[in-house]
């Protein structure tokens, strides 16, 4: 295969490290802009997660699920802190939609909690499924030039998968209208990601 190599490959000093944005097509955002968008949307998402659990806890604080929700909320606060730091350190413009996520996150948490503990858990399953995909996507796009950020995202992704598994263990699938509820929450989460990436 070596004579089939393109000349450009021979100029590289070693087995070609992956660089963020190397697959970019003409007209795609620059490497810097791609990374800024990732940090922006992740900060927004973790902020939304903190607000969802605050809304759930307002309703379910003293329920059997209170403990599990408090533990998830604590992880989300750590995630948010990390992205707050990244936004500050790298001078990323934060999302302009934070006031919306402040209200919408809390409302989603409180509304699902009012439907019951299982519905609150179903909300977590839906959100975390979308975030699992989202973080996997980002980790895939980040190169070795952003190994730290990629490591953070992979770690957080593992935490979110844990949340999902815990919500399933807490009876999420027994929520009335599970498919409808999770479908709606997933659609909303995807829209929030799309919006927070850009605005
Ligand atoms: Fe999180
Ligand atoms: Fe989570």
PDB file of N, CA and C in Angstrom, residues 115-191:
ATOM      1  N   UNK A 115     -46.377  15.226  36.974  1.00  0.00           N
ATOM      2  CA  UNK A 115     -47.008  14.032  36.391  1.00  0.00           C
ATOM      3  C   UNK A 115     -46.669  12.790  37.208  1.00  0.00           C
ATOM      4  N   UNK A 116     -45.665  12.895  38.070  1.00  0.00           N
ATOM      5  CA  UNK A 116     -45.308  11.762  38.925  1.00  0.00           C
ATOM      6  C   UNK A 116     -43.823  11.457  38.880  1.00  0.00           C
ATOM      7  N   UNK A 117     -43.378  10.645  39.833  1.00  0.00           N
ATOM      8  CA  UNK A 117     -41.953  10.331  39.919  1.00  0.00           C
ATOM      9  C   UNK A 117     -41.454   9.608  38.675  1.00  0.00           C
ATOM     10  N   UNK A 118     -42.294   8.707  38.129  1.00  0.00           N
ATOM     11  CA  UNK A 118     -41.853   7.968  36.942  1.00  0.00           C
ATOM     12  C   UNK A 118     -41.732   8.870  35.727  1.00  0.00           C
ATOM     13  N   UNK A 119     -42.628   9.832  35.629  1.00  0.00           N
ATOM     14  CA  UNK A 119     -42.563  10.782  34.508  1.00  0.00           C
ATOM     15  C   UNK A 119     -41.311  11.652  34.641  1.00  0.00           C
ATOM     16  N   UNK A 120     -40.974  12.027  35.869  1.00  0.00           N
ATOM     17  CA  UNK A 120     -39.742  12.796  36.079  1.00  0.00           C
ATOM     18  C   UNK A 120     -38.546  11.977  35.607  1.00  0.00           C
ATOM     19  N   UNK A 121     -38.551  10.681  35.925  1.00  0.00           N
ATOM     20  CA  UNK A 121     -37.460   9.800  35.495  1.00  0.00           C
ATOM     21  C   UNK A 121     -37.471   9.633  33.973  1.00  0.00           C
ATOM     22  N   UNK A 122     -38.654   9.588  33.386  1.00  0.00           N
ATOM     23  CA  UNK A 122     -38.759   9.465  31.922  1.00  0.00           C
ATOM     24  C   UNK A 122     -38.152  10.699  31.255  1.00  0.00           C
ATOM     25  N   UNK A 123     -38.365  11.859  31.868  1.00  0.00           N
ATOM     26  CA  UNK A 123     -37.772  13.098  31.355  1.00  0.00           C
ATOM     27  C   UNK A 123     -36.249  12.970  31.340  1.00  0.00           C
ATOM     28  N   UNK A 124     -35.692  12.443  32.420  1.00  0.00           N
ATOM     29  CA  UNK A 124     -34.238  12.250  32.489  1.00  0.00           C
ATOM     30  C   UNK A 124     -33.758  11.289  31.406  1.00  0.00           C
ATOM     31  N   UNK A 125     -34.472  10.180  31.221  1.00  0.00           N
ATOM     32  CA  UNK A 125     -34.078   9.223  30.174  1.00  0.00           C
ATOM     33  C   UNK A 125     -34.015   9.920  28.819  1.00  0.00           C
ATOM     34  N   UNK A 126     -35.044  10.702  28.522  1.00  0.00           N
ATOM     35  CA  UNK A 126     -35.129  11.346  27.206  1.00  0.00           C
ATOM     36  C   UNK A 126     -34.003  12.355  27.013  1.00  0.00           C
ATOM     37  N   UNK A 127     -33.819  13.211  28.012  1.00  0.00           N
ATOM     38  CA  UNK A 127     -32.772  14.236  27.903  1.00  0.00           C
ATOM     39  C   UNK A 127     -31.404  13.560  27.767  1.00  0.00           C
ATOM     40  N   UNK A 128     -31.144  12.580  28.614  1.00  0.00           N
ATOM     41  CA  UNK A 128     -29.810  11.968  28.614  1.00  0.00           C
ATOM     42  C   UNK A 128     -29.546  11.180  27.338  1.00  0.00           C
ATOM     43  N   UNK A 129     -30.592  10.621  26.734  1.00  0.00           N
ATOM     44  CA  UNK A 129     -30.376   9.924  25.457  1.00  0.00           C
ATOM     45  C   UNK A 129     -29.901  10.898  24.390  1.00  0.00           C
ATOM     46  N   UNK A 130     -30.509  12.066  24.379  1.00  0.00           N
ATOM     47  CA  UNK A 130     -30.110  13.085  23.396  1.00  0.00           C
ATOM     48  C   UNK A 130     -28.696  13.580  23.696  1.00  0.00           C
ATOM     49  N   UNK A 131     -28.392  13.799  24.978  1.00  0.00           N
ATOM     50  CA  UNK A 131     -27.075  14.325  25.355  1.00  0.00           C
ATOM     51  C   UNK A 131     -25.968  13.288  25.116  1.00  0.00           C
ATOM     52  N   UNK A 132     -26.293  12.039  25.350  1.00  0.00           N
ATOM     53  CA  UNK A 132     -25.341  10.954  25.072  1.00  0.00           C
ATOM     54  C   UNK A 132     -24.903  11.040  23.612  1.00  0.00           C
ATOM     55  N   UNK A 133     -25.860  11.134  22.710  1.00  0.00           N
ATOM     56  CA  UNK A 133     -25.609  11.234  21.259  1.00  0.00           C
ATOM     57  C   UNK A 133     -24.799  12.514  20.948  1.00  0.00           C
ATOM     58  N   UNK A 134     -25.255  13.591  21.565  1.00  0.00           N
ATOM     59  CA  UNK A 134     -24.648  14.901  21.342  1.00  0.00           C
ATOM     60  C   UNK A 134     -23.169  14.913  21.762  1.00  0.00           C
ATOM     61  N   UNK A 135     -22.880  14.395  22.947  1.00  0.00           N
ATOM     62  CA  UNK A 135     -21.502  14.368  23.426  1.00  0.00           C
ATOM     63  C   UNK A 135     -20.663  13.377  22.601  1.00  0.00           C
ATOM     64  N   UNK A 136     -21.248  12.267  22.214  1.00  0.00           N
ATOM     65  CA  UNK A 136     -20.518  11.290  21.392  1.00  0.00           C
ATOM     66  C   UNK A 136     -20.104  11.944  20.077  1.00  0.00           C
ATOM     67  N   UNK A 137     -21.022  12.684  19.510  1.00  0.00           N
ATOM     68  CA  UNK A 137     -20.787  13.425  18.271  1.00  0.00           C
ATOM     69  C   UNK A 137     -19.638  14.417  18.405  1.00  0.00           C
ATOM     70  N   UNK A 138     -19.672  15.175  19.490  1.00  0.00           N
ATOM     71  CA  UNK A 138     -18.627  16.178  19.723  1.00  0.00           C
ATOM     72  C   UNK A 138     -17.278  15.498  19.925  1.00  0.00           C
ATOM     73  N   UNK A 139     -17.248  14.443  20.738  1.00  0.00           N
ATOM     74  CA  UNK A 139     -15.983  13.754  21.015  1.00  0.00           C
ATOM     75  C   UNK A 139     -15.394  13.244  19.704  1.00  0.00           C
ATOM     76  N   UNK A 140     -16.269  12.802  18.837  1.00  0.00           N
ATOM     77  CA  UNK A 140     -15.858  12.294  17.525  1.00  0.00           C
ATOM     78  C   UNK A 140     -15.239  13.409  16.663  1.00  0.00           C
ATOM     79  N   UNK A 141     -15.794  14.605  16.786  1.00  0.00           N
ATOM     80  CA  UNK A 141     -15.323  15.715  15.948  1.00  0.00           C
ATOM     81  C   UNK A 141     -14.062  16.374  16.495  1.00  0.00           C
ATOM     82  N   UNK A 142     -13.827  16.238  17.799  1.00  0.00           N
ATOM     83  CA  UNK A 142     -12.649  16.879  18.390  1.00  0.00           C
ATOM     84  C   UNK A 142     -11.397  16.077  18.075  1.00  0.00           C
ATOM     85  N   UNK A 143     -10.331  16.804  17.780  1.00  0.00           N
ATOM     86  CA  UNK A 143      -9.084  16.145  17.447  1.00  0.00           C
ATOM     87  C   UNK A 143      -8.134  16.055  18.628  1.00  0.00           C
ATOM     88  N   UNK A 144      -6.934  15.569  18.361  1.00  0.00           N
ATOM     89  CA  UNK A 144      -5.918  15.449  19.408  1.00  0.00           C
ATOM     90  C   UNK A 144      -5.433  16.818  19.862  1.00  0.00           C
ATOM     91  N   UNK A 145      -5.702  17.844  19.065  1.00  0.00           N
ATOM     92  CA  UNK A 145      -5.364  19.212  19.471  1.00  0.00           C
ATOM     93  C   UNK A 145      -6.267  19.683  20.605  1.00  0.00           C
ATOM     94  N   UNK A 146      -7.354  18.958  20.843  1.00  0.00           N
ATOM     95  CA  UNK A 146      -8.301  19.311  21.917  1.00  0.00           C
ATOM     96  C   UNK A 146      -8.546  18.098  22.808  1.00  0.00           C
ATOM     97  N   UNK A 147      -7.457  17.401  23.128  1.00  0.00           N
ATOM     98  CA  UNK A 147      -7.584  16.156  23.887  1.00  0.00           C
ATOM     99  C   UNK A 147      -8.215  16.386  25.266  1.00  0.00           C
ATOM    100  N   UNK A 148      -7.900  17.525  25.903  1.00  0.00           N
ATOM    101  CA  UNK A 148      -8.455  17.816  27.235  1.00  0.00           C
ATOM    102  C   UNK A 148      -9.960  17.986  27.180  1.00  0.00           C
ATOM    103  N   UNK A 149     -10.387  18.820  26.243  1.00  0.00           N
ATOM    104  CA  UNK A 149     -11.818  19.064  26.094  1.00  0.00           C
ATOM    105  C   UNK A 149     -12.535  17.761  25.732  1.00  0.00           C
ATOM    106  N   UNK A 150     -11.911  16.994  24.864  1.00  0.00           N
ATOM    107  CA  UNK A 150     -12.515  15.714  24.471  1.00  0.00           C
ATOM    108  C   UNK A 150     -12.638  14.791  25.690  1.00  0.00           C
ATOM    109  N   UNK A 151     -11.604  14.792  26.539  1.00  0.00           N
ATOM    110  CA  UNK A 151     -11.643  13.972  27.750  1.00  0.00           C
ATOM    111  C   UNK A 151     -12.767  14.387  28.682  1.00  0.00           C
ATOM    112  N   UNK A 152     -12.937  15.712  28.832  1.00  0.00           N
ATOM    113  CA  UNK A 152     -14.022  16.241  29.664  1.00  0.00           C
ATOM    114  C   UNK A 152     -15.372  15.759  29.129  1.00  0.00           C
ATOM    115  N   UNK A 153     -15.542  15.874  27.833  1.00  0.00           N
ATOM    116  CA  UNK A 153     -16.816  15.512  27.212  1.00  0.00           C
ATOM    117  C   UNK A 153     -17.075  14.009  27.344  1.00  0.00           C
ATOM    118  N   UNK A 154     -16.030  13.219  27.181  1.00  0.00           N
ATOM    119  CA  UNK A 154     -16.211  11.762  27.321  1.00  0.00           C
ATOM    120  C   UNK A 154     -16.578  11.389  28.755  1.00  0.00           C
ATOM    121  N   UNK A 155     -15.956  12.072  29.716  1.00  0.00           N
ATOM    122  CA  UNK A 155     -16.264  11.818  31.131  1.00  0.00           C
ATOM    123  C   UNK A 155     -17.714  12.201  31.431  1.00  0.00           C
ATOM    124  N   UNK A 156     -18.114  13.385  30.948  1.00  0.00           N
ATOM    125  CA  UNK A 156     -19.477  13.851  31.210  1.00  0.00           C
ATOM    126  C   UNK A 156     -20.484  12.941  30.517  1.00  0.00           C
ATOM    127  N   UNK A 157     -20.131  12.490  29.332  1.00  0.00           N
ATOM    128  CA  UNK A 157     -21.039  11.579  28.619  1.00  0.00           C
ATOM    129  C   UNK A 157     -21.280  10.314  29.464  1.00  0.00           C
ATOM    130  N   UNK A 158     -20.220   9.801  30.071  1.00  0.00           N
ATOM    131  CA  UNK A 158     -20.371   8.616  30.919  1.00  0.00           C
ATOM    132  C   UNK A 158     -21.284   8.920  32.105  1.00  0.00           C
ATOM    133  N   UNK A 159     -21.158  10.132  32.675  1.00  0.00           N
ATOM    134  CA  UNK A 159     -22.036  10.531  33.789  1.00  0.00           C
ATOM    135  C   UNK A 159     -23.493  10.573  33.331  1.00  0.00           C
ATOM    136  N   UNK A 160     -23.727  11.101  32.132  1.00  0.00           N
ATOM    137  CA  UNK A 160     -25.107  11.232  31.642  1.00  0.00           C
ATOM    138  C   UNK A 160     -25.715   9.843  31.388  1.00  0.00           C
ATOM    139  N   UNK A 161     -24.885   8.931  30.906  1.00  0.00           N
ATOM    140  CA  UNK A 161     -25.383   7.565  30.678  1.00  0.00           C
ATOM    141  C   UNK A 161     -25.757   6.934  32.019  1.00  0.00           C
ATOM    142  N   UNK A 162     -24.968   7.248  33.044  1.00  0.00           N
ATOM    143  CA  UNK A 162     -25.292   6.752  34.388  1.00  0.00           C
ATOM    144  C   UNK A 162     -26.642   7.299  34.862  1.00  0.00           C
ATOM    145  N   UNK A 163     -26.865   8.578  34.599  1.00  0.00           N
ATOM    146  CA  UNK A 163     -28.155   9.185  34.975  1.00  0.00           C
ATOM    147  C   UNK A 163     -29.310   8.463  34.277  1.00  0.00           C
ATOM    148  N   UNK A 164     -29.103   8.204  33.003  1.00  0.00           N
ATOM    149  CA  UNK A 164     -30.156   7.523  32.238  1.00  0.00           C
ATOM    150  C   UNK A 164     -30.433   6.139  32.836  1.00  0.00           C
ATOM    151  N   UNK A 165     -29.368   5.401  33.121  1.00  0.00           N
ATOM    152  CA  UNK A 165     -29.542   4.058  33.679  1.00  0.00           C
ATOM    153  C   UNK A 165     -30.231   4.116  35.033  1.00  0.00           C
ATOM    154  N   UNK A 166     -29.891   5.135  35.804  1.00  0.00           N
ATOM    155  CA  UNK A 166     -30.511   5.256  37.123  1.00  0.00           C
ATOM    156  C   UNK A 166     -31.993   5.594  36.992  1.00  0.00           C
ATOM    157  N   UNK A 167     -32.312   6.445  36.027  1.00  0.00           N
ATOM    158  CA  UNK A 167     -33.718   6.796  35.806  1.00  0.00           C
ATOM    159  C   UNK A 167     -34.505   5.571  35.353  1.00  0.00           C
ATOM    160  N   UNK A 168     -33.888   4.746  34.525  1.00  0.00           N
ATOM    161  CA  UNK A 168     -34.550   3.509  34.093  1.00  0.00           C
ATOM    162  C   UNK A 168     -34.747   2.580  35.293  1.00  0.00           C
ATOM    163  N   UNK A 169     -33.731   2.501  36.157  1.00  0.00           N
ATOM    164  CA  UNK A 169     -33.838   1.657  37.349  1.00  0.00           C
ATOM    165  C   UNK A 169     -34.907   2.187  38.296  1.00  0.00           C
ATOM    166  N   UNK A 170     -35.206   3.481  38.209  1.00  0.00           N
ATOM    167  CA  UNK A 170     -36.240   4.089  39.052  1.00  0.00           C
ATOM    168  C   UNK A 170     -37.620   4.074  38.391  1.00  0.00           C
ATOM    169  N   UNK A 171     -37.787   3.235  37.395  1.00  0.00           N
ATOM    170  CA  UNK A 171     -39.134   3.000  36.851  1.00  0.00           C
ATOM    171  C   UNK A 171     -39.588   3.950  35.766  1.00  0.00           C
ATOM    172  N   UNK A 172     -38.643   4.632  35.099  1.00  0.00           N
ATOM    173  CA  UNK A 172     -39.014   5.598  34.045  1.00  0.00           C
ATOM    174  C   UNK A 172     -40.008   5.011  33.048  1.00  0.00           C
ATOM    175  N   UNK A 173     -39.755   3.773  32.613  1.00  0.00           N
ATOM    176  CA  UNK A 173     -40.577   3.198  31.543  1.00  0.00           C
ATOM    177  C   UNK A 173     -42.007   2.912  31.974  1.00  0.00           C
ATOM    178  N   UNK A 174     -42.242   2.980  33.289  1.00  0.00           N
ATOM    179  CA  UNK A 174     -43.600   2.790  33.792  1.00  0.00           C
ATOM    180  C   UNK A 174     -44.422   4.078  33.792  1.00  0.00           C
ATOM    181  N   UNK A 175     -43.821   5.164  33.321  1.00  0.00           N
ATOM    182  CA  UNK A 175     -44.551   6.442  33.292  1.00  0.00           C
ATOM    183  C   UNK A 175     -45.708   6.338  32.307  1.00  0.00           C
ATOM    184  N   UNK A 176     -46.859   6.912  32.669  1.00  0.00           N
ATOM    185  CA  UNK A 176     -47.977   6.913  31.722  1.00  0.00           C
ATOM    186  C   UNK A 176     -47.582   7.701  30.470  1.00  0.00           C
ATOM    187  N   UNK A 177     -47.875   7.129  29.310  1.00  0.00           N
ATOM    188  CA  UNK A 177     -47.539   7.815  28.055  1.00  0.00           C
ATOM    189  C   UNK A 177     -46.052   7.958  27.835  1.00  0.00           C
ATOM    190  N   UNK A 178     -45.297   6.946  28.265  1.00  0.00           N
ATOM    191  CA  UNK A 178     -43.821   7.008  28.209  1.00  0.00           C
ATOM    192  C   UNK A 178     -43.296   7.407  26.826  1.00  0.00           C
ATOM    193  N   UNK A 179     -43.803   6.736  25.780  1.00  0.00           N
ATOM    194  CA  UNK A 179     -43.282   6.994  24.425  1.00  0.00           C
ATOM    195  C   UNK A 179     -43.554   8.433  23.988  1.00  0.00           C
ATOM    196  N   UNK A 180     -44.776   8.865  24.264  1.00  0.00           N
ATOM    197  CA  UNK A 180     -45.184  10.216  23.879  1.00  0.00           C
ATOM    198  C   UNK A 180     -44.343  11.254  24.635  1.00  0.00           C
ATOM    199  N   UNK A 181     -44.231  11.022  25.945  1.00  0.00           N
ATOM    200  CA  UNK A 181     -43.503  11.955  26.808  1.00  0.00           C
ATOM    201  C   UNK A 181     -42.030  12.044  26.408  1.00  0.00           C
ATOM    202  N   UNK A 182     -41.395  10.884  26.266  1.00  0.00           N
ATOM    203  CA  UNK A 182     -39.966  10.922  25.941  1.00  0.00           C
ATOM    204  C   UNK A 182     -39.760  11.475  24.519  1.00  0.00           C
ATOM    205  N   UNK A 183     -40.678  11.161  23.624  1.00  0.00           N
ATOM    206  CA  UNK A 183     -40.573  11.695  22.260  1.00  0.00           C
ATOM    207  C   UNK A 183     -40.611  13.213  22.270  1.00  0.00           C
ATOM    208  N   UNK A 184     -41.513  13.768  23.060  1.00  0.00           N
ATOM    209  CA  UNK A 184     -41.649  15.232  23.124  1.00  0.00           C
ATOM    210  C   UNK A 184     -40.418  15.861  23.773  1.00  0.00           C
ATOM    211  N   UNK A 185     -39.944  15.256  24.850  1.00  0.00           N
ATOM    212  CA  UNK A 185     -38.782  15.824  25.550  1.00  0.00           C
ATOM    213  C   UNK A 185     -37.535  15.741  24.665  1.00  0.00           C
ATOM    214  N   UNK A 186     -37.406  14.644  23.932  1.00  0.00           N
ATOM    215  CA  UNK A 186     -36.251  14.521  23.023  1.00  0.00           C
ATOM    216  C   UNK A 186     -36.304  15.583  21.937  1.00  0.00           C
ATOM    217  N   UNK A 187     -37.473  15.790  21.370  1.00  0.00           N
ATOM    218  CA  UNK A 187     -37.610  16.806  20.314  1.00  0.00           C
ATOM    219  C   UNK A 187     -37.256  18.184  20.869  1.00  0.00           C
ATOM    220  N   UNK A 188     -37.740  18.475  22.073  1.00  0.00           N
ATOM    221  CA  UNK A 188     -37.432  19.760  22.699  1.00  0.00           C
ATOM    222  C   UNK A 188     -35.951  19.906  22.983  1.00  0.00           C
ATOM    223  N   UNK A 189     -35.322  18.823  23.422  1.00  0.00           N
ATOM    224  CA  UNK A 189     -33.892  18.872  23.741  1.00  0.00           C
ATOM    225  C   UNK A 189     -33.073  19.112  22.474  1.00  0.00           C
ATOM    226  N   UNK A 190     -33.469  18.464  21.386  1.00  0.00           N
ATOM    227  CA  UNK A 190     -32.735  18.652  20.122  1.00  0.00           C
ATOM    228  C   UNK A 190     -32.876  20.083  19.629  1.00  0.00           C
ATOM    229  N   UNK A 191     -34.062  20.619  19.786  1.00  0.00           N
ATOM    230  CA  UNK A 191     -34.286  22.012  19.373  1.00  0.00           C
ATOM    231  C   UNK A 191     -33.428  22.947  20.232  1.00  0.00           C
TER     232      UNK A 191
END
